[in-house]
Coordinates of C-alpha atoms in Angstrom, one line a residue:
Chain A
X563 CA 125.5 116.7 86.1
X564 CA 122.4 114.5 86.4
X565 CA 120.4 114.0 83.2
X566 CA 117.1 114.5 85.1
X567 CA 116.0 118.1 85.4
X568 CA 116.5 119.5 88.8
X569 CA 113.2 119.8 90.6
X570 CA 112.9 122.4 93.4
X571 CA 112.8 121.1 97.0
X572 CA 109.4 122.9 97.5
X573 CA 107.9 120.6 94.8
X574 CA 109.7 117.6 96.1
X575 CA 108.3 118.1 99.5
X576 CA 104.8 118.1 98.0
X577 CA 105.3 114.8 96.0
X578 CA 104.7 112.4 98.9
X579 CA 101.3 114.1 99.3
X580 CA 100.4 113.7 95.6
X581 CA 101.6 110.1 95.9
X582 CA 99.3 109.4 98.9
X583 CA 96.2 111.0 97.3
X584 CA 96.8 109.3 94.0
X585 CA 97.2 105.9 95.8
X586 CA 93.9 106.6 97.5
X587 CA 92.3 107.3 94.1
X588 CA 93.6 104.0 92.7
X589 CA 92.1 102.1 95.7
X590 CA 88.8 103.9 94.8
X591 CA 89.2 102.7 91.2
X592 CA 89.3 106.3 89.9
X593 CA 91.2 106.3 86.6
X594 CA 91.3 109.9 85.6
X595 CA 91.2 113.2 87.5
X596 CA 91.3 116.8 86.5
X597 CA 93.6 119.3 88.3
X598 CA 90.4 121.0 89.6
X599 CA 89.1 117.8 91.3
X600 CA 92.5 117.0 92.6
X601 CA 92.8 120.5 93.9
X602 CA 89.5 120.2 95.9
X603 CA 90.6 116.9 97.4
X604 CA 94.1 118.1 98.3
X605 CA 93.3 121.7 99.2
X606 CA 96.0 123.0 96.9
X607 CA 95.2 125.4 94.0
X608 CA 94.6 123.8 90.6
X609 CA 97.3 126.1 89.1
X610 CA 99.8 125.0 91.7
X611 CA 99.0 121.4 90.9
X612 CA 99.4 122.0 87.1
X613 CA 102.7 123.8 87.8
X614 CA 104.0 121.1 90.1
X615 CA 103.2 118.3 87.8
X616 CA 104.5 120.1 84.7
X617 CA 107.9 120.1 86.4
X618 CA 108.4 116.4 85.5
X619 CA 106.8 116.1 82.1
X620 CA 103.1 117.2 82.2
X621 CA 101.0 114.1 82.0
X622 CA 97.7 116.1 81.9
X623 CA 95.7 116.5 78.8
X624 CA 93.3 119.4 78.2
X625 CA 89.7 118.4 78.9
X626 CA 90.8 114.8 79.8
X627 CA 92.7 115.3 83.1
X628 CA 95.5 113.1 84.5
X629 CA 95.8 109.4 84.2
X630 CA 95.9 108.5 87.9
X631 CA 97.8 105.2 87.5
X632 CA 100.6 106.5 85.3
X633 CA 100.9 109.8 87.3
X634 CA 101.2 107.8 90.5
X635 CA 103.8 105.5 89.0
X636 CA 105.8 108.4 87.7
X637 CA 105.8 110.1 91.1
X638 CA 106.7 106.8 92.8
X639 CA 109.6 106.6 90.4
X640 CA 110.8 110.1 91.0
X641 CA 110.5 109.7 94.8
X642 CA 112.4 106.4 94.4
X643 CA 109.7 104.4 96.3
X644 CA 110.2 101.6 93.8
X645 CA 113.7 101.2 95.2
X646 CA 114.7 99.7 98.6
X647 CA 116.7 101.4 101.4
X648 CA 118.6 99.5 104.1
X649 CA 118.1 101.4 107.4
X650 CA 119.3 101.2 110.9
X651 CA 117.5 102.7 113.9
X652 CA 119.6 104.2 116.7
X653 CA 117.7 104.6 120.0
X654 CA 115.3 102.0 121.3
X655 CA 113.2 104.4 123.4
X656 CA 109.6 105.2 122.8
X657 CA 110.1 107.1 119.5
X658 CA 112.4 104.3 118.3
X659 CA 109.8 101.7 119.2
X660 CA 107.1 103.7 117.4
X661 CA 109.3 103.9 114.2
X662 CA 110.2 100.2 114.3
X663 CA 106.5 99.4 114.5
X664 CA 105.4 101.6 111.5
X665 CA 104.5 99.0 108.9
X666 CA 104.1 101.8 106.3
X667 CA 107.9 102.4 106.1
X668 CA 108.6 98.9 104.8
X669 CA 105.8 99.2 102.3
X670 CA 107.5 102.4 101.0
X671 CA 110.8 100.7 100.6
X672 CA 112.5 101.4 103.9
X673 CA 113.8 98.2 105.7
X674 CA 115.0 98.6 109.3
X675 CA 117.6 95.8 109.6
X676 CA 119.0 96.5 113.1
X677 CA 118.4 98.7 116.1
X678 CA 121.1 100.0 118.4
X679 CA 120.9 101.3 121.9
X680 CA 123.2 101.8 124.9
X681 CA 120.9 100.3 127.6
X682 CA 122.0 96.8 128.6
X683 CA 118.4 95.7 129.3
X684 CA 117.3 96.5 125.8
X685 CA 120.3 94.9 124.0
X686 CA 119.4 91.4 122.8
X687 CA 115.6 92.0 122.8
X688 CA 113.6 92.5 119.7
X689 CA 111.2 95.2 118.5
X690 CA 108.8 94.2 115.8
X691 CA 111.1 91.3 115.1
X692 CA 114.2 93.5 114.7
X693 CA 117.1 92.8 117.0
X694 CA 118.5 95.5 119.4
X695 CA 122.3 95.5 119.4
X696 CA 124.7 97.4 121.6
X697 CA 125.7 100.8 120.2
X698 CA 129.4 99.8 120.5
X699 CA 128.9 97.1 117.9
X700 CA 127.4 99.5 115.3
X701 CA 130.6 100.3 113.4
X702 CA 131.3 96.6 112.9
X703 CA 127.7 96.0 111.9
X704 CA 127.8 98.8 109.3
X705 CA 131.0 97.5 107.9
X706 CA 129.4 94.1 107.2
X707 CA 125.9 95.4 106.2
X708 CA 126.0 98.4 103.8
X709 CA 123.4 100.8 105.0
X710 CA 121.7 103.7 103.3
X711 CA 119.9 105.5 106.2
X712 CA 120.3 105.9 109.9
X713 CA 117.2 106.9 111.9
X714 CA 118.3 108.8 115.0
X715 CA 116.1 108.9 118.1
X716 CA 118.7 109.4 120.8
X717 CA 119.3 112.3 123.3
X718 CA 121.2 115.3 122.0
X719 CA 124.3 114.8 124.0
X720 CA 125.2 111.5 122.4
X721 CA 124.8 112.6 118.8
X722 CA 128.2 113.6 117.5
X723 CA 130.0 110.3 118.2
X724 CA 127.1 108.5 116.5
X725 CA 127.0 110.7 113.4
X726 CA 130.8 110.3 113.0
X727 CA 130.5 106.6 113.1
X728 CA 127.6 106.3 110.6
X729 CA 129.0 108.9 108.2
X730 CA 132.4 107.2 108.2
X731 CA 130.7 103.9 107.5
X732 CA 129.2 105.3 104.3
X733 CA 125.6 106.0 105.4
X734 CA 124.3 108.6 103.1
X735 CA 121.0 109.6 104.8
X736 CA 120.2 110.6 108.4
X737 CA 116.6 110.8 109.6
X738 CA 117.0 113.0 112.6
X739 CA 114.5 113.1 115.5
X740 CA 116.9 114.7 117.9
X741 CA 116.2 118.3 119.0
X742 CA 119.2 119.7 117.1
X743 CA 119.3 120.4 113.4
X744 CA 122.1 118.3 112.1
X745 CA 124.2 119.6 109.2
X746 CA 126.9 117.2 108.1
X747 CA 128.1 118.7 104.9
X748 CA 127.4 117.9 101.2
X749 CA 128.1 114.2 101.4
X750 CA 125.2 113.3 103.7
X751 CA 121.5 114.2 103.4
X752 CA 119.7 115.0 106.6
X753 CA 116.0 115.3 107.2
X754 CA 115.3 116.9 110.6
X755 CA 111.9 116.0 112.1
X756 CA 110.9 118.5 114.8
X757 CA 107.6 117.5 116.3
X758 CA 107.7 120.5 118.6
X759 CA 107.8 122.9 115.6
X760 CA 104.7 121.3 114.3
X761 CA 103.0 121.6 117.6
X762 CA 104.0 125.2 118.0
X763 CA 102.5 126.0 114.5
X764 CA 99.3 124.3 115.7
X765 CA 99.3 126.5 118.8
X766 CA 99.8 129.6 116.7
X767 CA 96.9 128.7 114.3
X768 CA 94.7 127.9 117.3
X769 CA 95.3 131.3 118.8
X770 CA 94.6 133.0 115.5
X771 CA 91.3 131.1 115.1
X772 CA 90.4 132.2 118.6
X773 CA 91.3 135.8 118.0
X774 CA 89.2 135.8 114.8
X775 CA 86.2 134.3 116.6
X776 CA 86.5 136.9 119.4
X777 CA 86.7 139.7 116.9
X778 CA 83.5 138.4 115.2
X779 CA 81.7 138.8 118.6
X780 CA 79.8 136.4 120.8
X781 CA 77.2 135.5 118.2
X782 CA 79.6 133.5 116.1
X783 CA 80.3 129.8 116.8
Chain B
X257 CA 89.3 141.3 111.9
X258 CA 92.3 140.8 114.1
X259 CA 94.5 143.8 114.9
X260 CA 97.7 141.9 114.2
X261 CA 98.9 141.9 110.7
X262 CA 98.2 138.6 109.0
X263 CA 101.5 136.7 108.5
X264 CA 101.8 134.1 105.7
X265 CA 101.8 130.4 106.7
X266 CA 105.2 130.0 105.0
X267 CA 106.7 132.5 107.5
X268 CA 104.8 131.0 110.4
X269 CA 106.2 127.6 109.6
X270 CA 109.7 129.0 109.9
X271 CA 109.1 130.8 113.2
X272 CA 109.6 127.7 115.5
X273 CA 113.0 127.3 113.8
X274 CA 114.0 130.9 114.6
X275 CA 112.7 130.4 118.1
X276 CA 115.0 127.3 118.6
X277 CA 118.1 129.0 117.1
X278 CA 117.6 132.1 119.1
X279 CA 117.0 130.1 122.3
X280 CA 120.3 128.4 121.6
X281 CA 122.0 131.8 121.2
X282 CA 120.6 132.9 124.5
X283 CA 122.0 129.8 126.2
X284 CA 125.4 130.7 124.6
X285 CA 125.1 134.2 126.1
X286 CA 125.1 135.8 122.6
X287 CA 123.2 139.1 122.8
X288 CA 123.3 140.4 119.2
X289 CA 123.4 138.7 115.9
X290 CA 123.4 140.0 112.3
X291 CA 121.1 138.5 109.7
X292 CA 124.3 137.3 108.0
X293 CA 125.5 135.3 111.0
X294 CA 122.0 134.0 111.7
X295 CA 121.9 133.0 108.0
X296 CA 125.0 130.9 108.3
X297 CA 123.8 129.1 111.4
X298 CA 120.4 128.4 110.1
X299 CA 121.2 127.8 106.4
X300 CA 118.6 130.3 105.3
X301 CA 119.6 133.3 103.1
X302 CA 120.2 136.6 104.9
X303 CA 117.6 138.3 102.7
X304 CA 115.0 135.7 103.6
X305 CA 115.7 136.2 107.3
X306 CA 115.4 140.0 106.9
X307 CA 112.2 139.6 105.0
X308 CA 110.7 137.1 107.5
X309 CA 111.6 139.2 110.5
X310 CA 110.3 142.4 108.9
X311 CA 106.9 140.8 108.7
X312 CA 106.4 141.5 112.4
X313 CA 108.1 144.8 113.0
X314 CA 111.7 144.7 112.0
X315 CA 113.8 144.6 115.1
X316 CA 117.1 144.7 113.3
X317 CA 119.2 147.9 113.2
X318 CA 121.6 148.5 110.3
X319 CA 125.2 147.8 111.4
X320 CA 124.0 146.5 114.8
X321 CA 122.0 143.4 114.1
X322 CA 119.2 141.9 116.0
X323 CA 118.8 141.9 119.8
X324 CA 118.6 138.1 120.4
X325 CA 116.6 138.3 123.6
X326 CA 113.9 140.7 122.4
X327 CA 113.6 139.0 119.0
X328 CA 113.2 135.6 120.8
X329 CA 110.6 137.0 123.1
X330 CA 108.7 138.6 120.2
X331 CA 108.7 135.3 118.3
X332 CA 107.6 133.4 121.4
X333 CA 104.8 135.8 121.8
X334 CA 103.7 135.6 118.2
X335 CA 103.8 131.8 118.4
X336 CA 101.9 131.9 121.6
X337 CA 104.5 129.8 123.6
X338 CA 104.0 132.1 126.5
X339 CA 100.4 130.7 126.8
X340 CA 99.4 127.2 127.9
X341 CA 97.3 124.7 126.0
X342 CA 95.3 121.9 127.6
X343 CA 95.8 118.8 125.5
X344 CA 94.5 115.2 125.5
X345 CA 96.3 112.3 123.8
X346 CA 94.1 109.8 122.0
X347 CA 95.9 106.4 121.4
X348 CA 98.3 104.9 124.0
X349 CA 100.3 102.9 121.4
X350 CA 104.0 103.4 120.7
X351 CA 103.6 106.8 119.1
X352 CA 101.2 107.9 121.9
X353 CA 103.8 106.8 124.5
X354 CA 106.5 108.7 122.7
X355 CA 104.5 111.9 122.7
X356 CA 103.4 111.5 126.3
X357 CA 107.1 111.3 127.3
X358 CA 108.3 114.3 125.3
X359 CA 109.2 116.7 128.1
X360 CA 109.7 119.5 125.5
X361 CA 106.0 119.8 124.9
X362 CA 105.3 120.9 128.4
X363 CA 108.1 123.4 128.3
X364 CA 106.5 124.9 125.2
X365 CA 103.2 125.3 126.9
X366 CA 101.4 122.1 125.9
X367 CA 100.1 120.1 128.9
X368 CA 98.7 116.6 128.3
X369 CA 96.0 116.2 130.9
X370 CA 94.6 112.7 130.0
X371 CA 95.2 109.8 127.6
X372 CA 92.4 107.8 126.0
X373 CA 92.6 104.3 124.5
X374 CA 90.2 101.4 123.8
X375 CA 92.5 98.6 125.1
X376 CA 91.3 97.4 128.5
X377 CA 94.8 96.5 129.6
X378 CA 95.9 100.0 129.1
X379 CA 93.0 101.8 130.8
X380 CA 93.9 102.7 134.3
X381 CA 97.6 102.6 133.8
X382 CA 99.7 105.8 133.6
X383 CA 102.2 107.0 131.0
X384 CA 104.7 109.6 132.3
X385 CA 102.3 110.2 135.2
X386 CA 99.3 110.8 133.0
X387 CA 96.3 108.5 133.4
X388 CA 94.9 106.4 130.6
X389 CA 91.1 106.5 130.4
X390 CA 88.7 104.4 128.3
X391 CA 87.8 106.2 125.0
X392 CA 84.1 105.8 125.9
X393 CA 84.6 108.3 128.8
X394 CA 86.2 110.9 126.6
X395 CA 83.0 113.0 125.9
X396 CA 82.3 113.3 129.6
X397 CA 85.9 114.1 130.4
X398 CA 86.0 116.9 127.8
X399 CA 82.8 118.3 129.1
X400 CA 84.3 118.7 132.6
X401 CA 87.8 119.7 131.4
X402 CA 87.8 122.3 128.6
X403 CA 90.5 121.2 126.2
X404 CA 92.3 123.1 123.5
X405 CA 94.1 120.3 121.5
X406 CA 93.6 116.6 120.8
X407 CA 96.6 114.6 119.7
X408 CA 95.5 111.7 117.5
X409 CA 97.6 108.6 117.3
X410 CA 95.0 106.0 116.5
X411 CA 94.4 103.7 113.5
X412 CA 92.7 105.3 110.5
X413 CA 89.4 103.3 110.8
X414 CA 88.5 104.7 114.2
X415 CA 89.0 108.4 113.3
X416 CA 85.6 109.8 112.4
X417 CA 83.8 109.0 115.6
X418 CA 86.7 110.4 117.6
X419 CA 86.9 113.7 115.6
X420 CA 83.1 114.1 115.9
X421 CA 83.4 113.8 119.7
X422 CA 86.3 116.2 120.2
X423 CA 85.0 118.8 117.8
X424 CA 81.5 118.7 119.4
X425 CA 83.2 119.2 122.8
X426 CA 84.8 122.4 121.6
X427 CA 88.4 121.2 120.9
X428 CA 89.9 123.7 118.5
X429 CA 93.1 122.0 117.4
X430 CA 93.9 118.5 116.2
X431 CA 97.5 117.2 116.0
X432 CA 97.0 114.4 113.6
X433 CA 99.4 111.4 113.4
X434 CA 97.0 109.2 111.5
X435 CA 97.8 108.4 107.9
X436 CA 94.8 110.4 106.6
X437 CA 94.9 114.2 106.1
X438 CA 92.1 115.4 108.2
X439 CA 90.0 118.4 107.1
X440 CA 87.3 119.4 109.5
X441 CA 86.2 122.8 108.3
X442 CA 87.0 126.3 109.3
X443 CA 86.2 126.0 113.0
X444 CA 89.0 123.5 113.8
X445 CA 92.7 123.8 113.0
X446 CA 94.5 120.6 112.0
X447 CA 98.2 119.9 111.8
X448 CA 98.8 116.7 109.9
X449 CA 102.1 114.9 110.7
X450 CA 103.1 112.5 108.0
X451 CA 106.4 110.8 109.0
X452 CA 106.3 108.7 105.8
X453 CA 106.4 111.8 103.7
X454 CA 109.5 113.0 105.5
X455 CA 111.1 109.6 105.0
X456 CA 110.2 109.6 101.3
X457 CA 111.8 113.0 100.8
X458 CA 114.9 111.7 102.5
X459 CA 114.9 108.7 100.1
X460 CA 114.6 111.1 97.1
X461 CA 117.4 113.3 98.3
X462 CA 119.6 110.3 98.9
X463 CA 119.0 109.0 95.4
X464 CA 119.8 112.4 94.0
X465 CA 123.1 112.6 96.0
X466 CA 124.0 109.1 94.7
X467 CA 123.2 110.1 91.1
X468 CA 125.3 113.2 91.3
X469 CA 128.2 111.2 92.8
X470 CA 128.0 108.6 90.0
X471 CA 127.9 111.4 87.4
X472 CA 131.1 112.9 88.8
X473 CA 132.8 109.6 88.3
X474 CA 134.6 107.0 90.5
X475 CA 137.3 109.5 91.8
X476 CA 134.9 111.5 93.8
X477 CA 134.0 110.6 97.4

């Protein structure tokens, strides 16, 4: 068992958001913040914020608020952004290129060390200074360069060979942009990113907004 | 007030996932499924599934399960994927290109009709058959082409002018890939996509997996 108290995934999924907002406050030179003020900025209820932050120690003081810097550092530590992760990117298509060019990832501790693709015209080129290798050389590369995370931006049909190779090579995390939810057992963590899901939720909310407006009649804007 | 019962956002956010899994079942020619089987496939508890699906009518029958086709159609209808949304894409960088090339969006009812960018060398080109226009012509374009959704993949500093323009033009939905959470009041719906947040959660879970393994000792793989 781990010594650290197990924090629920629902709380964990909110932590990056706290981290972003607190980082903004630091840039604005704000040193203390109450749960009420943070609540207004983040559009989360103050009680939810107090409950979340209590999960890992409760840094707030009644009538004083939270120390922005130390709260941010603690969240960074819990999230592990003070550590570095070696990553490979599989798939040098448009999404692969977009990810390889995200400077934010490196700042958050995620270093893309190599890119793999099957297309001969991409192999040997560089994206944002990172070399594209042929996918057939991936197993060998992973053997020589211990890697934490594989970012997957390839078509569905090629997935299973690729996940076999990376999991056998000891990669522990998969960031999955393919349309299929990957489930690879308890020895690998997978974060599935489904952009279509997010867009469908937007479509739903837009229809709901429209229905509510129509119900309010033509006078409403 | 809308006639349809208000469904919580937590349930709404799970609907695209139900929709995807049920669409897969239809492709596999599976006509009925119990909440238990669906639970195993989707890695959600059966009671959660029953509770979610009860929110909009309860199509399951004891000892019979759910009718896959009609459940899928109902979810599609609730999500509004049987309607079409006119979209513009703002920002023709790597992420913009990736989004413009996602064939899935069109299949789900989201048509990108135009792309806008500030870079002179991009203006006039096409991405996946969609023309790139200069950002200065956007207000005029929106006036002539009523648009539901703006997809934002531009740098942070240029956001506020752009959101002003699209909101004034009557765009009701913003799909926001910029690093800042946008909040534009009650008359616009915003879905913020933060890829870094997802990556940070992956990093957290990877560290947790590693800690648990270490705690179990060197014998465990």
